[in-house]
Amino acid sequence: MDFETIIEPFKIKSVESLPITTPEQRKDYLVREHSNVFGLKSQEVTIDLLTDSGTGSMSSEQWASLMRGDESYAGSKSWQRFEEVVRELTGYKHIIPTHQGRASERILASICVKSGDIIPSNSHFDTTRANFEFAESTPVDLLCKEGLSLLDPSDFKGNVDLEKLEELLKSEDGSKVPFVLMTITNNTGGGQPVSMENLKLVKALCEKYKKMFLLDACRFAENAWFVSQREDKYKGKNVRDIAKEAFRLADGCSISLKKDGFGNIGGLLALNDDQLAEDAKNLLILTEGFPTYGGLAGRDLDALAQGLIEITDENYLQYRTRSIAYLGEKAISYGLPIVQPAGGHALYIDAKTFLPDIPPHQYPGQAIVCELYLLGGIRTAELGTFAFGVAGENGENDTPATHELVRLAAPRRTYTQSHFDYVAEVLEKLVENKDKLKGYEITEQSKFLRHFTAKLKPLA
Ligand SMILES: *Cc1c(COP(=O)(O)O)cnc(C)c1O
């Protein structure tokens, strides 16, 4: 359309009321949960930006698919529809449904990874990393140098450093590499895209050194959208065609369909290699289910098939990436440092730059997370030393994480422009309150993934 305003390309058919709370209530809830927003009940949260995973809204066509769901144990029509859509999109020979991304990763790690292996990537997502480490291998992140600099607004900050990748592949350690895994978009690195050129050069290296090339393609549509906007050779090209081309560069993929599958649950593993696919299916039967449903109901497969058709709608992708970029522009105008450019699924606040006086072991990211909740009932996620640091002996001397980030992840097709305006207003207030913010200390924590359950208290 010829107007500047980008509208939500959908209208609303069913609504769910948003809980509106008072500042006093929010304070009580946060005290009750020891300053950990994972403990909050959803009815205590006004705008929930904790994650974009499984939190999106289904379309009326997806709800219709649920009714069409065929619950036959083997060979259901819903499975056939799912397989057909995934094959059209990816072109892979073997398609294996799973209940979510980490189930695919677990199977992949069991069939392809052995003790002592090295798995290079642009950046591994945390569950992917955990599954490869559980298989006693070493996942390594070889992100390009633009990607390492938070405030540099380069176009393709998700690219892998090709020189470092080739150095590894041709070294003695190269023989320990079972495959190269590229994450599109790069969730851990701020939701940044990977260029088609970078993917093609990774493919060429994999061919040269005879390695399998796999994609962690949770956000394949957002990646393809950015390619269509930023990469000269692809400007103006059809987004679905770009996504199809990306899949066809690799030999297989793992996907959490809770992201660009428009699903509330679901995942898949796809492989071209016959032997690996057979091994994967045998394991699937052991833990997920028969290969034509893999841990999902027929109705889920049907809704996911429909979601995978809808996700490459360019009007949707424009609205989605524009809402997040808009929030980013607002944040910058208030002087709030963010990872630039804004990512495909989330805005990331750079807490270290914003709160230089709060050291990593006092969790500056968590100070922002708590303040955003207290100010406006917005739930966000700390991705810094609280989540990824290694706990020290007395909690005082944690090994800090590389970055101190706060992620505002947008659920798909869920919030409208005025919700984003509201979030922007709360961000402005956060900047006004900057000098009042205090660090936190952990009073209780578990050994693994402490941020889900740890108790904290604000420092005096
Ligand atoms: C979410 C995610 C996963 C894991 O998927 P789950 O469905 O949460 O198990 C893996 N990789 C990336 C890049 C993700 O964003």
XYZ file of C-alpha atoms and ligand atoms in Angstrom:
475
model
C 0.000 0.000 0.000
C 1.105 3.557 -0.690
C 0.829 4.844 2.870
C 3.468 5.152 5.547
C 1.502 3.454 8.313
C 2.189 -0.253 8.451
C -0.927 -1.920 9.816
C -1.385 -5.262 11.554
C -2.311 -7.424 8.539
C -5.053 -9.260 10.452
C -8.240 -8.486 12.315
C -9.175 -9.908 15.673
C -11.759 -12.651 15.980
C -11.321 -13.822 19.534
C -9.954 -11.748 22.391
C -8.399 -12.471 25.749
C -8.463 -9.671 28.327
C -5.188 -8.269 29.558
C -4.664 -8.243 33.310
C -4.275 -4.671 34.546
C -2.616 -4.438 37.966
C -1.691 -1.631 40.368
C 1.906 -0.724 41.320
C 1.215 -1.968 44.880
C 0.005 -5.345 43.605
C 3.043 -5.725 41.347
C 5.350 -4.956 44.226
C 3.648 -7.624 46.376
C 3.785 -10.219 43.580
C 7.473 -9.611 42.957
C 8.324 -9.778 46.684
C 6.329 -13.036 46.933
C 8.416 -14.451 44.041
C 11.747 -13.257 45.442
C 12.347 -10.929 42.502
C 12.233 -13.755 39.950
C 9.665 -13.069 37.204
C 9.559 -16.754 36.188
C 7.489 -17.288 39.353
C 4.770 -14.815 38.377
C 1.347 -16.097 37.367
C 0.292 -15.072 33.866
C -2.709 -13.164 35.256
C -0.216 -10.930 37.085
C 1.512 -9.884 33.841
C 0.081 -7.192 31.544
C 2.411 -7.502 28.543
C 4.330 -10.774 28.455
C 7.593 -10.449 26.520
C 9.319 -13.339 28.290
C 9.625 -15.358 25.073
C 8.346 -15.657 21.503
C 8.335 -19.449 21.848
C 4.914 -21.090 21.616
C 3.224 -17.847 22.706
C 1.863 -16.665 19.341
C -1.747 -16.535 18.172
C -3.156 -19.049 15.726
C -5.168 -17.916 12.714
C -8.778 -18.925 12.097
C -7.459 -21.310 9.416
C -5.201 -22.929 12.025
C -8.125 -23.318 14.423
C -10.063 -24.877 11.561
C -7.130 -27.268 11.017
C -7.458 -28.414 14.623
C -10.969 -29.659 13.859
C -9.666 -31.364 10.731
C -6.991 -33.130 12.772
C -6.898 -36.862 12.057
C -5.906 -38.785 15.181
C -5.061 -42.100 13.483
C -2.006 -43.580 15.170
C -0.194 -44.273 11.901
C -0.317 -42.539 8.545
C -2.910 -39.892 9.479
C -4.085 -37.338 6.943
C -2.743 -34.582 9.215
C 0.707 -36.150 9.023
C 0.475 -36.324 5.232
C -0.432 -32.656 5.076
C 2.410 -31.723 7.445
C 4.952 -33.776 5.503
C 3.831 -32.323 2.190
C 4.156 -28.709 3.405
C 7.529 -29.306 5.063
C 8.846 -31.090 1.975
C 7.684 -28.278 -0.341
C 9.384 -25.755 1.936
C 12.636 -27.555 2.749
C 13.121 -30.150 0.022
C 14.630 -32.622 2.523
C 14.158 -36.334 1.943
C 13.274 -37.492 5.460
C 10.990 -35.492 7.742
C 10.681 -36.470 11.381
C 8.140 -34.749 13.663
C 9.019 -34.082 17.311
C 7.241 -32.347 20.202
C 9.677 -29.402 20.247
C 13.121 -28.239 19.162
C 15.150 -29.760 21.957
C 13.677 -33.213 21.247
C 15.078 -32.927 17.695
C 18.409 -31.786 19.148
C 18.499 -34.690 21.578
C 17.965 -37.183 18.740
C 20.500 -35.428 16.501
C 23.086 -35.488 19.301
C 22.439 -39.214 19.935
C 22.879 -40.269 16.301
C 25.596 -37.872 15.051
C 27.709 -36.763 17.989
C 30.283 -38.745 19.921
C 32.514 -37.981 22.871
C 35.343 -35.604 21.923
C 33.586 -34.163 18.869
C 33.683 -30.445 18.088
C 30.577 -28.732 16.697
C 31.110 -25.342 15.079
C 28.291 -22.841 14.657
C 27.690 -19.100 14.312
C 26.178 -19.379 17.834
C 24.583 -22.356 19.512
C 21.265 -21.767 21.259
C 21.381 -22.812 24.940
C 19.353 -26.063 24.641
C 21.357 -27.027 21.548
C 24.586 -26.391 23.383
C 23.352 -28.347 26.421
C 22.380 -31.362 24.280
C 25.774 -31.442 22.536
C 27.594 -31.048 25.852
C 25.494 -33.862 27.301
C 26.862 -36.017 24.430
C 30.363 -35.033 25.689
C 31.204 -32.919 22.654
C 32.371 -29.314 22.537
C 30.080 -26.815 20.795
C 32.011 -23.747 19.576
C 30.634 -20.354 18.546
C 32.490 -18.724 15.642
C 30.404 -15.575 15.241
C 31.691 -12.901 12.842
C 33.278 -9.866 14.432
C 30.362 -7.494 13.648
C 28.179 -9.890 15.625
C 30.406 -9.562 18.667
C 29.940 -5.809 18.844
C 26.511 -5.100 20.348
C 26.011 -1.524 19.220
C 27.282 -1.907 15.610
C 24.222 -1.833 13.311
C 25.564 -4.138 10.558
C 23.122 -6.000 8.313
C 24.161 -9.614 8.872
C 25.496 -9.904 12.396
C 24.471 -13.567 12.534
C 27.112 -14.616 9.971
C 29.766 -17.137 10.910
C 33.433 -16.110 10.744
C 34.426 -18.095 7.632
C 38.160 -17.793 8.251
C 37.868 -19.220 11.738
C 35.581 -21.969 10.444
C 38.049 -22.998 7.732
C 40.934 -22.819 10.206
C 39.107 -25.342 12.403
C 38.078 -27.614 9.521
C 41.585 -27.860 8.065
C 43.330 -28.253 11.435
C 43.997 -31.571 13.142
C 40.767 -31.015 15.090
C 38.860 -30.914 11.792
C 38.485 -34.693 11.898
C 36.441 -34.320 15.107
C 33.766 -32.194 13.413
C 30.661 -34.279 12.525
C 28.765 -31.317 10.991
C 28.543 -27.530 10.876
C 25.370 -26.014 12.368
C 24.135 -22.561 11.353
C 21.428 -20.912 13.483
C 19.019 -18.702 11.469
C 18.303 -16.140 12.803
C 20.883 -16.093 15.556
C 18.778 -16.081 18.741
C 21.680 -16.007 21.209
C 23.318 -13.134 19.315
C 20.320 -10.778 19.349
C 18.026 -12.336 16.705
C 20.397 -11.256 13.926
C 20.139 -12.698 10.394
C 22.630 -14.727 8.332
C 23.158 -13.720 4.692
C 22.608 -16.142 1.823
C 26.180 -15.467 0.764
C 27.452 -16.623 4.150
C 25.308 -19.784 3.957
C 26.628 -20.512 0.455
C 30.225 -20.128 1.581
C 29.592 -22.408 4.565
C 28.180 -24.967 2.143
C 31.309 -24.652 -0.030
C 33.549 -25.209 3.005
C 31.472 -28.213 4.061
C 31.855 -29.679 0.570
C 35.594 -29.022 0.527
C 36.147 -30.695 3.906
C 33.400 -33.331 3.413
C 31.239 -32.296 6.354
C 27.498 -32.403 6.744
C 25.849 -28.961 6.844
C 22.796 -28.496 9.096
C 20.537 -25.564 9.958
C 18.933 -24.688 13.287
C 16.122 -23.013 11.373
C 13.646 -21.936 14.086
C 13.304 -18.456 12.533
C 13.835 -19.267 8.851
C 11.074 -16.876 7.718
C 12.389 -13.882 9.684
C 15.853 -14.634 8.289
C 14.527 -14.784 4.722
C 12.655 -11.505 5.262
C 15.852 -9.725 6.343
C 17.674 -11.188 3.321
C 14.951 -9.772 1.028
C 15.423 -6.345 2.639
C 19.200 -6.180 3.047
C 21.102 -8.452 0.647
C 21.614 -6.841 -2.770
C 21.230 -10.006 -4.810
C 17.955 -10.869 -3.068
C 16.272 -7.474 -2.757
C 12.638 -7.721 -3.750
C 12.756 -11.507 -4.162
C 9.901 -13.623 -2.863
C 10.513 -14.503 0.798
C 9.285 -18.088 0.557
C 11.627 -18.671 -2.395
C 14.552 -17.306 -0.365
C 13.669 -19.591 2.550
C 13.424 -22.570 0.175
C 16.821 -21.775 -1.301
C 18.396 -21.510 2.170
C 17.066 -24.940 3.191
C 18.381 -26.459 -0.037
C 21.923 -25.315 0.700
C 22.051 -27.600 3.746
C 21.754 -31.369 4.234
C 19.104 -31.156 6.931
C 17.709 -29.083 9.768
C 16.304 -28.998 13.254
C 13.378 -26.652 13.894
C 11.344 -25.644 16.914
C 7.931 -24.973 15.352
C 7.032 -22.861 18.409
C 8.730 -19.995 16.606
C 8.223 -19.637 12.834
C 5.878 -22.635 12.744
C 3.161 -20.430 14.306
C 2.625 -23.306 16.725
C 2.069 -23.485 20.471
C 3.998 -26.778 20.461
C 5.920 -28.806 17.871
C 9.246 -29.402 16.213
C 10.936 -31.356 13.465
C 14.183 -32.914 12.379
C 14.827 -33.290 8.646
C 17.719 -35.119 6.998
C 18.752 -36.153 3.506
C 20.946 -39.045 4.640
C 19.050 -42.377 4.580
C 21.044 -44.139 7.301
C 20.926 -41.210 9.743
C 17.206 -40.806 9.169
C 16.643 -44.458 9.945
C 18.666 -44.168 13.168
C 16.707 -41.037 14.086
C 13.355 -42.744 13.512
C 14.365 -45.684 15.677
C 15.190 -43.327 18.536
C 12.028 -41.331 17.875
C 9.911 -44.427 18.495
C 11.716 -44.919 21.795
C 11.088 -41.448 23.218
C 8.675 -39.398 21.085
C 6.361 -41.752 19.241
C 5.687 -43.395 15.884
C 7.362 -41.557 12.967
C 4.069 -40.227 11.591
C 3.234 -38.249 14.745
C 6.411 -37.998 16.875
C 5.017 -36.682 20.156
C 2.285 -34.535 18.583
C -1.456 -34.937 18.204
C -2.789 -35.131 14.637
C -4.483 -31.767 15.189
C -1.139 -30.188 16.143
C 0.453 -31.441 12.907
C -2.452 -30.026 10.929
C -2.259 -26.577 12.589
C 1.536 -26.521 12.112
C 1.198 -27.358 8.408
C -1.138 -24.361 8.063
C 1.223 -22.197 10.163
C 4.164 -23.076 7.908
C 2.157 -21.826 4.925
C 1.151 -18.551 6.645
C 4.533 -17.632 8.148
C 6.106 -16.479 4.876
C 3.334 -13.889 4.284
C 5.344 -10.769 3.524
C 2.755 -8.403 5.008
C 2.978 -10.294 8.277
C 6.795 -10.293 8.262
C 6.880 -6.580 7.510
C 4.485 -5.799 10.399
C 6.403 -8.068 12.767
C 9.912 -6.765 12.107
C 8.613 -3.181 11.921
C 7.009 -3.369 15.411
C 10.315 -4.444 16.910
C 12.358 -1.909 14.939
C 9.873 0.794 16.047
C 10.404 -0.122 19.687
C 14.151 0.002 19.021
C 13.945 3.503 17.528
C 11.965 4.691 20.554
C 14.500 3.117 22.934
C 17.395 4.836 21.159
C 15.567 8.177 21.254
C 15.344 7.868 25.073
C 19.059 7.105 25.288
C 18.514 3.433 26.144
C 21.356 1.333 24.669
C 20.086 -1.631 22.640
C 21.641 -4.299 20.458
C 21.594 -2.850 16.942
C 19.921 -3.329 14.633
C 16.751 -4.570 16.377
C 16.400 -8.351 15.958
C 13.687 -10.275 14.143
C 11.851 -11.519 17.206
C 13.080 -9.361 20.043
C 14.652 -6.157 21.265
C 17.714 -6.583 23.488
C 18.694 -3.924 26.046
C 22.421 -3.655 26.767
C 22.306 -3.510 30.572
C 26.076 -3.221 31.003
C 26.188 0.035 29.041
C 22.970 1.344 30.610
C 23.908 0.614 34.229
C 27.725 0.797 34.363
C 27.707 1.191 38.157
C 26.024 -2.163 38.800
C 28.679 -4.887 38.426
C 27.855 -8.235 36.727
C 27.646 -10.105 40.058
C 24.862 -7.709 41.087
C 22.915 -8.552 37.908
C 22.238 -5.247 36.127
C 19.969 -7.087 33.656
C 17.816 -8.405 36.495
C 17.556 -4.850 37.890
C 15.981 -3.827 34.557
C 13.735 -6.912 34.396
C 12.340 -6.138 37.877
C 11.930 -2.422 37.151
C 10.024 -3.082 33.887
C 7.644 -5.320 35.795
C 7.186 -2.890 38.685
C 6.680 0.061 36.343
C 4.337 -1.427 33.784
C 3.632 -5.115 34.434
C 5.905 -6.075 31.538
C 7.677 -9.427 31.840
C 11.053 -9.768 30.109
C 14.040 -12.121 30.338
C 17.529 -11.536 31.713
C 20.212 -12.975 29.419
C 23.354 -12.076 31.305
C 25.269 -13.193 34.375
C 22.087 -14.219 36.231
C 21.155 -16.646 33.420
C 24.553 -17.635 32.014
C 27.164 -16.742 34.650
C 28.864 -19.472 36.638
C 28.030 -19.254 40.343
C 30.987 -18.528 42.605
C 31.620 -20.166 45.984
C 29.709 -17.630 48.071
C 27.590 -16.147 45.314
C 29.747 -13.051 45.381
C 32.284 -13.836 42.706
C 30.311 -15.273 39.807
C 32.165 -15.717 36.549
C 30.310 -13.130 34.490
C 28.594 -13.787 31.157
C 30.026 -12.089 28.046
C 27.102 -9.674 27.848
C 24.438 -8.348 30.212
C 21.277 -8.318 28.113
C 17.557 -8.023 28.737
C 15.368 -9.519 26.025
C 11.942 -8.163 25.108
C 10.647 -10.980 22.892
C 7.479 -10.385 20.901
C 4.932 -13.216 20.657
C 3.682 -13.571 17.052
C 0.431 -11.800 15.988
C -0.414 -11.170 19.651
C 0.176 -7.521 20.492
C -0.846 -4.445 18.487
C 0.686 -1.040 17.890
C -0.781 0.529 21.043
C 0.716 -2.295 23.119
C 4.120 -1.439 21.630
C 3.493 2.258 22.336
C 2.744 1.344 25.936
C 5.973 -0.670 26.184
C 7.859 2.309 24.722
C 6.383 4.607 27.372
C 7.500 2.224 30.110
C 11.008 2.145 28.587
C 11.071 5.958 28.727
C 10.171 5.820 32.417
C 12.899 3.210 32.957
C 15.452 5.675 31.593
C 14.109 8.417 33.898
C 14.518 6.096 36.887
C 18.008 4.977 35.882
C 19.830 6.504 38.870
C 17.452 4.868 41.340
C 18.092 1.320 40.109
C 19.902 -1.032 42.483
C 21.627 -4.351 41.972
C 20.446 -7.704 43.318
C 21.938 -10.598 45.234
C 20.993 -14.256 44.932
C 19.828 -15.827 48.204
C 19.076 -19.323 46.893
C 19.944 -21.075 43.624
C 20.029 -24.474 41.937
C 23.078 -26.022 40.311
C 21.841 -25.903 36.711
C 19.847 -23.236 34.840
C 19.534 -21.242 38.059
C 17.630 -18.329 36.562
C 14.384 -20.315 36.336
C 14.088 -20.861 40.087
C 16.656 -18.773 41.986
C 15.554 -16.377 44.728
C 16.974 -12.861 44.797
C 16.750 -9.764 46.907
C 17.395 -6.140 46.016
C 20.552 -4.627 47.519
C 19.985 -1.796 49.991
C 13.768 -22.240 20.830
C 15.006 -22.651 20.165
C 15.462 -23.968 20.244
C 14.819 -25.017 21.125
O 13.501 -25.250 20.834
P 12.396 -25.658 21.939
O 11.162 -25.837 21.141
O 12.315 -24.542 22.935
O 12.849 -26.923 22.573
C 16.592 -24.281 19.526
N 17.256 -23.380 18.791
C 16.848 -22.092 18.707
C 17.606 -21.126 17.867
C 15.706 -21.687 19.396
O 15.331 -20.411 19.323
